[in-house]
Coordinates of C-alpha atoms and ligand atoms in Angstrom, one line a residue:
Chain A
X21 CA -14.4 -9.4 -0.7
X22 CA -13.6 -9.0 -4.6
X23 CA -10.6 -9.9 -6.4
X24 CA -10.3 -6.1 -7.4
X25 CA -10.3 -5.3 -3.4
X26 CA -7.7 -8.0 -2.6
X27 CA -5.7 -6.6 -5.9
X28 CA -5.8 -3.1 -4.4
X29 CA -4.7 -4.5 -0.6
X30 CA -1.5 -6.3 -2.3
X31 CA -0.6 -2.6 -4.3
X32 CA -1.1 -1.0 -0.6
X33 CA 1.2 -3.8 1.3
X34 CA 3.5 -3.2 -1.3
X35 CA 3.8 0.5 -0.8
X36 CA 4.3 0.0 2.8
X37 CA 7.4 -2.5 2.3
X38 CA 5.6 -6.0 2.2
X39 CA 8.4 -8.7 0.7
X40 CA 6.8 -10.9 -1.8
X41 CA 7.0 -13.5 1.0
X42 CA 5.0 -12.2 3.1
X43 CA 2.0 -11.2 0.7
X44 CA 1.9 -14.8 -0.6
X45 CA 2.0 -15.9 3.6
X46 CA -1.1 -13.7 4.1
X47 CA -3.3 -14.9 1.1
X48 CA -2.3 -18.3 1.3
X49 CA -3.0 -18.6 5.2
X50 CA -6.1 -16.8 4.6
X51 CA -7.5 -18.6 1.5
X52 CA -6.2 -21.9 3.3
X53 CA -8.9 -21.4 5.5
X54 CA -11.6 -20.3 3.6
X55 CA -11.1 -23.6 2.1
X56 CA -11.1 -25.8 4.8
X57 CA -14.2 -23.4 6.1
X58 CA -16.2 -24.8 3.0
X59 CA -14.9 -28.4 3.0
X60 CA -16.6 -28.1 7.2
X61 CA -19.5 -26.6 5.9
X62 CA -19.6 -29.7 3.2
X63 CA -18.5 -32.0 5.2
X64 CA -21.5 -31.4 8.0
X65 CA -23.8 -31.0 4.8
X66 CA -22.6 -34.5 3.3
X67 CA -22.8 -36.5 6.5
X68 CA -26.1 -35.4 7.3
X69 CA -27.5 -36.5 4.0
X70 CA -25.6 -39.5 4.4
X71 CA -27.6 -40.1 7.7
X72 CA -30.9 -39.0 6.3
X73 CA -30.7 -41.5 3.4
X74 CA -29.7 -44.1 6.3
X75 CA -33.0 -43.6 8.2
X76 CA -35.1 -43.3 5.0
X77 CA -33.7 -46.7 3.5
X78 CA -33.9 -48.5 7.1
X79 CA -37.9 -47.3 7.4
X80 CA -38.3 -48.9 3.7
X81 CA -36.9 -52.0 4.8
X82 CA -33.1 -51.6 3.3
X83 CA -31.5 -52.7 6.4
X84 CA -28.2 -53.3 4.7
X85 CA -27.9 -49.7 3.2
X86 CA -25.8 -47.9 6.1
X87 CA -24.0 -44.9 6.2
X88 CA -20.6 -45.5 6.2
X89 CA -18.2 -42.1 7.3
X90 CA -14.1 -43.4 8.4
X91 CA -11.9 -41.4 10.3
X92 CA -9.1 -41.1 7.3
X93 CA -12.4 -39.9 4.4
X94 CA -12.9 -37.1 7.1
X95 CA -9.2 -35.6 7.3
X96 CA -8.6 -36.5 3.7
X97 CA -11.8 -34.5 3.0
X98 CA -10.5 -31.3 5.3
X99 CA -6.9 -31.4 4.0
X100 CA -8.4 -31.8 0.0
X101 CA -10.4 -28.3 0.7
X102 CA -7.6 -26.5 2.3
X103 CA -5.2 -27.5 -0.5
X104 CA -7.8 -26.3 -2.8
X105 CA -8.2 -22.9 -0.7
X106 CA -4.3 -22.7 -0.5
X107 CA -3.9 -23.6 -4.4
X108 CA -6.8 -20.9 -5.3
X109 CA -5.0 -18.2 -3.4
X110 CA -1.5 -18.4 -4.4
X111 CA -2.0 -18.0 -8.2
X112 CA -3.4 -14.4 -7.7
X113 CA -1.7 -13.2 -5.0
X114 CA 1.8 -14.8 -7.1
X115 CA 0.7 -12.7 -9.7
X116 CA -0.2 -9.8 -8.0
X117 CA 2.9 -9.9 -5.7
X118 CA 5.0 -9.5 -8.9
X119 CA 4.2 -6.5 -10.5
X120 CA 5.0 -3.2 -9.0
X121 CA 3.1 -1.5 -6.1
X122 CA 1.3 1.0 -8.4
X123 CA 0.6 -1.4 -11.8
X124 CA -1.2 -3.5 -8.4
X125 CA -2.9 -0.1 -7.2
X126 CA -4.3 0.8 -10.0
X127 CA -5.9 -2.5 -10.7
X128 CA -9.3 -0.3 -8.9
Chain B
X781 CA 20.0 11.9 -1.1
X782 CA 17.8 11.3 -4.5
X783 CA 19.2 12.4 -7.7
X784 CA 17.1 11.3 -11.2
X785 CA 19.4 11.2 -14.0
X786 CA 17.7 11.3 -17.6
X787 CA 14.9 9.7 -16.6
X788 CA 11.8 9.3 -19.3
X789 CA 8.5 7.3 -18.4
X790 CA 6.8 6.1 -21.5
X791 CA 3.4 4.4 -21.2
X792 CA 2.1 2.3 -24.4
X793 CA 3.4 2.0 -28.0
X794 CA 2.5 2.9 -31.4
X795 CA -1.1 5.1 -31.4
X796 CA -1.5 5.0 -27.7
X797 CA 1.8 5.7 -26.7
X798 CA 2.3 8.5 -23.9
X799 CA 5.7 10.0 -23.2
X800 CA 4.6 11.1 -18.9
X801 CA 8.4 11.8 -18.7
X802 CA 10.8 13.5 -20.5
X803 CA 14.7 13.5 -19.6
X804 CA 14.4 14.6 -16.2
X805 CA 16.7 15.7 -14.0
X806 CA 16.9 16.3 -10.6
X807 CA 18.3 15.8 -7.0
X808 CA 17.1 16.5 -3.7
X809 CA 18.9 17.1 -0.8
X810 CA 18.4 15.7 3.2
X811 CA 15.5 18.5 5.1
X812 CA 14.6 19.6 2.2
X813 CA 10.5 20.5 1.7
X814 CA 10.3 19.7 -2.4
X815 CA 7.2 20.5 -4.0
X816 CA 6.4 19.3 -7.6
X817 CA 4.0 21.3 -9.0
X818 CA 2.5 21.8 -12.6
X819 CA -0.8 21.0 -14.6
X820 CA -3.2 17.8 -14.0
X821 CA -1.9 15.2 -16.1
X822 CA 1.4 16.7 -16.7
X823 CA 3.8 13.9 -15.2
X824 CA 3.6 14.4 -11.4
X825 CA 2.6 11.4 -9.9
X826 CA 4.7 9.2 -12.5
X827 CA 7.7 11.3 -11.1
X828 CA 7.0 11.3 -7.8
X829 CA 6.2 7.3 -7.9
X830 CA 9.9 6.7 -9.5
X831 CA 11.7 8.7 -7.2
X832 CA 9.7 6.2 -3.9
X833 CA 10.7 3.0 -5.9
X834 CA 7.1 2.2 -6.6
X835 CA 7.7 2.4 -10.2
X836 CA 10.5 2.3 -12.5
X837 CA 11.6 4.6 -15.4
X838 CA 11.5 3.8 -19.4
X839 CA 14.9 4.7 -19.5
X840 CA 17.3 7.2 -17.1
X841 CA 18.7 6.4 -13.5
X842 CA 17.6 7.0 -9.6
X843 CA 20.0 7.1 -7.2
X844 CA 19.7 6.9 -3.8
X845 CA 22.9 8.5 -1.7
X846 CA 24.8 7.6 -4.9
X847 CA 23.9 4.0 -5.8
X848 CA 21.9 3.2 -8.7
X849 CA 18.1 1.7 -7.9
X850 CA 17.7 0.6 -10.9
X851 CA 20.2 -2.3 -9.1
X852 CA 18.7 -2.8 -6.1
X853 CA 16.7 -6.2 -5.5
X854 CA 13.1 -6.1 -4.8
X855 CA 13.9 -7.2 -1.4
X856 CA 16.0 -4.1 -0.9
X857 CA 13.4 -1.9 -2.5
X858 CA 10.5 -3.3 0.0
X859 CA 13.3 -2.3 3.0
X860 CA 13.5 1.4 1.4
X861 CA 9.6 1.6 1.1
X862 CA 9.2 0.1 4.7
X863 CA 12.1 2.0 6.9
X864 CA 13.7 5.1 4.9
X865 CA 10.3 6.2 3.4
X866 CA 6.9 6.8 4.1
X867 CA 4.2 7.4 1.1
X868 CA 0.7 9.3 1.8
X869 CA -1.7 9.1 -1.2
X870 CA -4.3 11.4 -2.4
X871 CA -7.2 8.2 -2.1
X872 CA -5.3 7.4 0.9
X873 CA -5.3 3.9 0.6
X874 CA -6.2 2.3 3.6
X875 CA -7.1 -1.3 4.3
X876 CA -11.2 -0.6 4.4
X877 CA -10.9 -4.4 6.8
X878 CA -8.3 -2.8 9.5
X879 CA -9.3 -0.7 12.4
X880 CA -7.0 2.9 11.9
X881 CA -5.1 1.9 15.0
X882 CA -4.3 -1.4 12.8
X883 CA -3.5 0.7 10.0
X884 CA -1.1 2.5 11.1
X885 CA 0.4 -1.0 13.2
X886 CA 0.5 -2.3 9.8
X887 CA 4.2 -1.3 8.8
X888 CA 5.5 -2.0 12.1
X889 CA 4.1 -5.6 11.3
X890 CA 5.3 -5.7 8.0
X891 CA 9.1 -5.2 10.0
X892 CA 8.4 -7.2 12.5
X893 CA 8.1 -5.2 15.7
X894 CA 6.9 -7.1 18.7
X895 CA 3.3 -6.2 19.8
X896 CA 3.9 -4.2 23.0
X897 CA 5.6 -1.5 20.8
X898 CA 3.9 -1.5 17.8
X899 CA 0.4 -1.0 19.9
X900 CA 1.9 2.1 21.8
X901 CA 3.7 3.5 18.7
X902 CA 0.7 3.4 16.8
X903 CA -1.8 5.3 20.1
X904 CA 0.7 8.1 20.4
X905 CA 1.0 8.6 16.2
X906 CA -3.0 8.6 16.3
X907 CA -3.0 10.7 19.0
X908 CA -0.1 13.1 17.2
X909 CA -2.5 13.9 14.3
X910 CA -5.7 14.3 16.9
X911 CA -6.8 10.7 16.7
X912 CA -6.6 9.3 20.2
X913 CA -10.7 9.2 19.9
X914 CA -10.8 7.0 16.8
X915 CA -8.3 4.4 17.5
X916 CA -11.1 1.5 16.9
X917 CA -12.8 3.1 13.9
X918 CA -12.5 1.6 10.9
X919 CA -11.7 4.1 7.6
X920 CA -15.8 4.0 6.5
X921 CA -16.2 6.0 9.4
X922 CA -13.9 8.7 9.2
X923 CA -14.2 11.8 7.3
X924 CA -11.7 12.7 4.2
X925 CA -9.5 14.7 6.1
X926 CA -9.3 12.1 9.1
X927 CA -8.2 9.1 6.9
X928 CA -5.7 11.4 5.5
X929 CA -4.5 11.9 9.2
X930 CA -4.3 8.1 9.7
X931 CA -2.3 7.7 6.5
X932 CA 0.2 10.6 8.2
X933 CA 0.2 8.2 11.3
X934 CA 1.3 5.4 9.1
X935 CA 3.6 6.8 6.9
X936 CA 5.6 7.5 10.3
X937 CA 4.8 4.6 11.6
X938 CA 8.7 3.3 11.0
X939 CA 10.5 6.5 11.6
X940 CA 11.2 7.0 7.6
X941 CA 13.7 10.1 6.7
X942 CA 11.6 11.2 3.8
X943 CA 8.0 11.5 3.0
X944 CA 6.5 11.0 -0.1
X945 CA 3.6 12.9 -0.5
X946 CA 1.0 13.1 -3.7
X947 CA -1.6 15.5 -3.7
X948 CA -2.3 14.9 0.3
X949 CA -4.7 17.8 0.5
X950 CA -6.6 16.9 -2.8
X951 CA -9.4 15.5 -1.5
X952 CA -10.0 17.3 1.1
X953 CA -12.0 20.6 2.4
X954 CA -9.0 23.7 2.6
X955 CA -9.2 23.4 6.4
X956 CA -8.5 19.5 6.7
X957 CA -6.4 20.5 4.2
X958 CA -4.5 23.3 6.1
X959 CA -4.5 20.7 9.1
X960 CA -2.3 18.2 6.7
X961 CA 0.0 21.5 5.6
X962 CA 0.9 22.3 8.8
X963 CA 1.7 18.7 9.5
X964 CA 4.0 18.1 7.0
X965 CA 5.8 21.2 7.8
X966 CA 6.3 20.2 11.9
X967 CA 7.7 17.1 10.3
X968 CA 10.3 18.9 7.9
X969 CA 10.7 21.3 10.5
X970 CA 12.0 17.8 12.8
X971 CA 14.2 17.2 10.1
X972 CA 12.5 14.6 7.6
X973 CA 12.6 15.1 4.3
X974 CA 9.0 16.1 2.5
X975 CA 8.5 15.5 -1.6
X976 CA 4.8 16.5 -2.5
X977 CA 3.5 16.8 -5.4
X978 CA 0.5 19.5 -6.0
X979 CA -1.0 21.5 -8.8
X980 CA -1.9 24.3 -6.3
X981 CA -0.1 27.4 -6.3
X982 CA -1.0 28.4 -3.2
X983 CA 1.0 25.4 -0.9
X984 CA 4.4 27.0 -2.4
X985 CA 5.5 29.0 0.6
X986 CA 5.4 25.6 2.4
X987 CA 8.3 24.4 0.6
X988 CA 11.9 25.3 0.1
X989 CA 12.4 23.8 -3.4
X990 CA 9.7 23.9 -5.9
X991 CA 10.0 21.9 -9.3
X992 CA 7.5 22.7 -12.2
X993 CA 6.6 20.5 -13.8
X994 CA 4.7 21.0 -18.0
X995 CA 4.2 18.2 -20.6
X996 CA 6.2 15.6 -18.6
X997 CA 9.4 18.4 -18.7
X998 CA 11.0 20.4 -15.9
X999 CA 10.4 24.0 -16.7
X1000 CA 12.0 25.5 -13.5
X1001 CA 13.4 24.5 -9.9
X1002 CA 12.9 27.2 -7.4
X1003 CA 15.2 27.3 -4.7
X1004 CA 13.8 29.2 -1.2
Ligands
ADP2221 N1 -0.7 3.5 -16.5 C1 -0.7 4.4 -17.4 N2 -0.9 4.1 -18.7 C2 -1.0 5.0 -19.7 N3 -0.9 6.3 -19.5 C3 -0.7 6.7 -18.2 C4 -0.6 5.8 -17.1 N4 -0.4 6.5 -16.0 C5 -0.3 7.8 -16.4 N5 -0.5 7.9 -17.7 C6 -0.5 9.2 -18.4 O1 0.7 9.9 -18.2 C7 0.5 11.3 -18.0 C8 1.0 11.7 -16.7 O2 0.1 11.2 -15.7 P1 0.3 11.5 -14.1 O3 1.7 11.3 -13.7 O4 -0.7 10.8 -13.4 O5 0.0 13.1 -14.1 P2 -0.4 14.1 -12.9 O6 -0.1 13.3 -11.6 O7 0.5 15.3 -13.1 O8 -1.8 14.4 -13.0 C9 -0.9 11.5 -18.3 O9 -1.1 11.8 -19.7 C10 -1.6 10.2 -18.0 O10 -2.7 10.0 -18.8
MG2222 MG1 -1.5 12.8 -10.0

């Protein structure tokens, strides 16, 4: 979904009586998660390297080369992206949320 | 109930400026059916945008049953847009993502009515405006006039005591548009008050006021 779309959403929620608090609540939940959806999707990608470099160096002969994942890199990883997701949807919708519902409608 | 006092609405400065207001005045009574008609481009949906609290004037005063908007937080003006009025739009402006029963559930959300309600509230508005059918359709697959007739749905959707109306029937064929007409006037007829905005002639004997509108000015109120 473009940023012009989103834009145009806020205008609407703001005609129908949304408070600034709850237009930042619904972008930030919702960007919040898109971000921790890409920092899964890396997270599956980056172990699975790790692995594959693993078995690779172990057939060479490399037997100390191991792939080495803990517990707290995981959730640190997962929080990181949905900081990042939170953080990336509060600017615009802060912005957006500020000006009046038809300066945010006719952002089309 | 709504009373503009001097109010101009100037866009831009220097070369580009654009004076879309000048010194209007106005008020508008409870059950009243106002119409704002006049020209493309001559001012009516800047008026009728300042007297919803969407936008705010250059310069001049609203009032709303006597105290000045102009005063009012932007909490209280979200309360005004979200219980006393309701706003239908001549794009409609629905969420392309929600469902028209979720459309018009949307407000009720927004003020925070529990589930149970806000589900049946929004079947029987659909099924006011001849919806019941479409409740899971999303607004890609609904004609002109039947988004319009969701928007209805949700502009009632919190029981507001005026509707804000601009151009309803613009994009749409005269007999969708006829539909929407007649709708407006059952709901006037219940009491709410209706402020539209047109630049057709021929929806006058729908209202009881009529304010023309030329160049931004008021060039006649027509009382019924
Ligand atoms: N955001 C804006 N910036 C600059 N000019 C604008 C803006 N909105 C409206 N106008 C101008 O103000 C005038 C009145 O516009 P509008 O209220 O939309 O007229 P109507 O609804 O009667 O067609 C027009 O000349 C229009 O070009
Ligand atoms: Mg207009």
């Amino acid at each position: 979904m473009s940023i012009l779309e989103r834009r145009k959403d806020i205008g609407i929620l703001k005609a129908l009586g949304a408070e600034t608090t709850d237009i930042l609540a619904i972008f930030i939940i919702e960007s919040g998660f898109l971000g921790l959806f890409g920092g899964v999707i890396g997270l599956i990608l980056g172990i699975l390297l790790a692995k594959g470099i693993e078995i690779v160096a172990h057939k060479m002969g490399y037997l100390m080369v191991n792939a080495y994942i803990s517990y707290e890199l995981i959730v640190g990883i997962l929080a990181f992206s949905f900081l990042v997701g939170v953080i990336s949807g509060y600017f615009p919708a802060k912005s957006g949320a500020k000006l009046n519902p038809i300066e945010t409608l006719r952002g089309e | 109930m709504i009373r503009a006092e001097n109010v101009w609405k100037i866009y831009g400065r220097g070369e580009a400026k654009t004076i879309a207001l000048k010194n209007i005045n106005l008020e508008i009574e409870e059950g009243e059916f106002v119409m704002i008609r006049g020209p493309s481009g001559c001012g009516k949906s800047t008026l009728l945008n300042i007297l919803a609290l969407l936008d705010v004037p250059t310069k001049g005063e609203v009032y709303y049953k006597g105290r000045k908007t102009s005063l009012m937080s932007e909490n209280k003006k979200a309360i005004f847009r979200r219980k006393i009025s309701g706003f239908i739009f001549q794009q409609f402006h629905l969420i392309k993502t929600l469902t028209a029963l979720e459309n018009v559930e949307l407000p009720m959300i927004l003020d925070e009515k529990d589930k149970y309600y806000r589900r049946k509230r929004a079947k029987k508005l659909l099924e006011m405006v001849g919806l019941e059918n479409r409740l899971n359709h999303y607004p890609h697959q609904l004609s002109g006039g039947q988004q319009q007739r969701v928007a209805i749905a949700r502009a009632l959707a919190n029981n507001p005591k005026i509707i804000f109306a601009d151009e309803p029937t613009g994009n749409l064929d005269s007999k969708s548009g006829i539909t929407v007409m007649e709708m407006l006037k059952e709901l006037n007829e219940k009491g709410i008050t209706i402020i539209m905005v047109t630049h057709e002639q021929e929806l006058e004997r729908y209202a009881s006021k009529i304010i023309k509108l030329r160049d931004g000015e008021i060039i006649e109120i027509v009382k019924k």
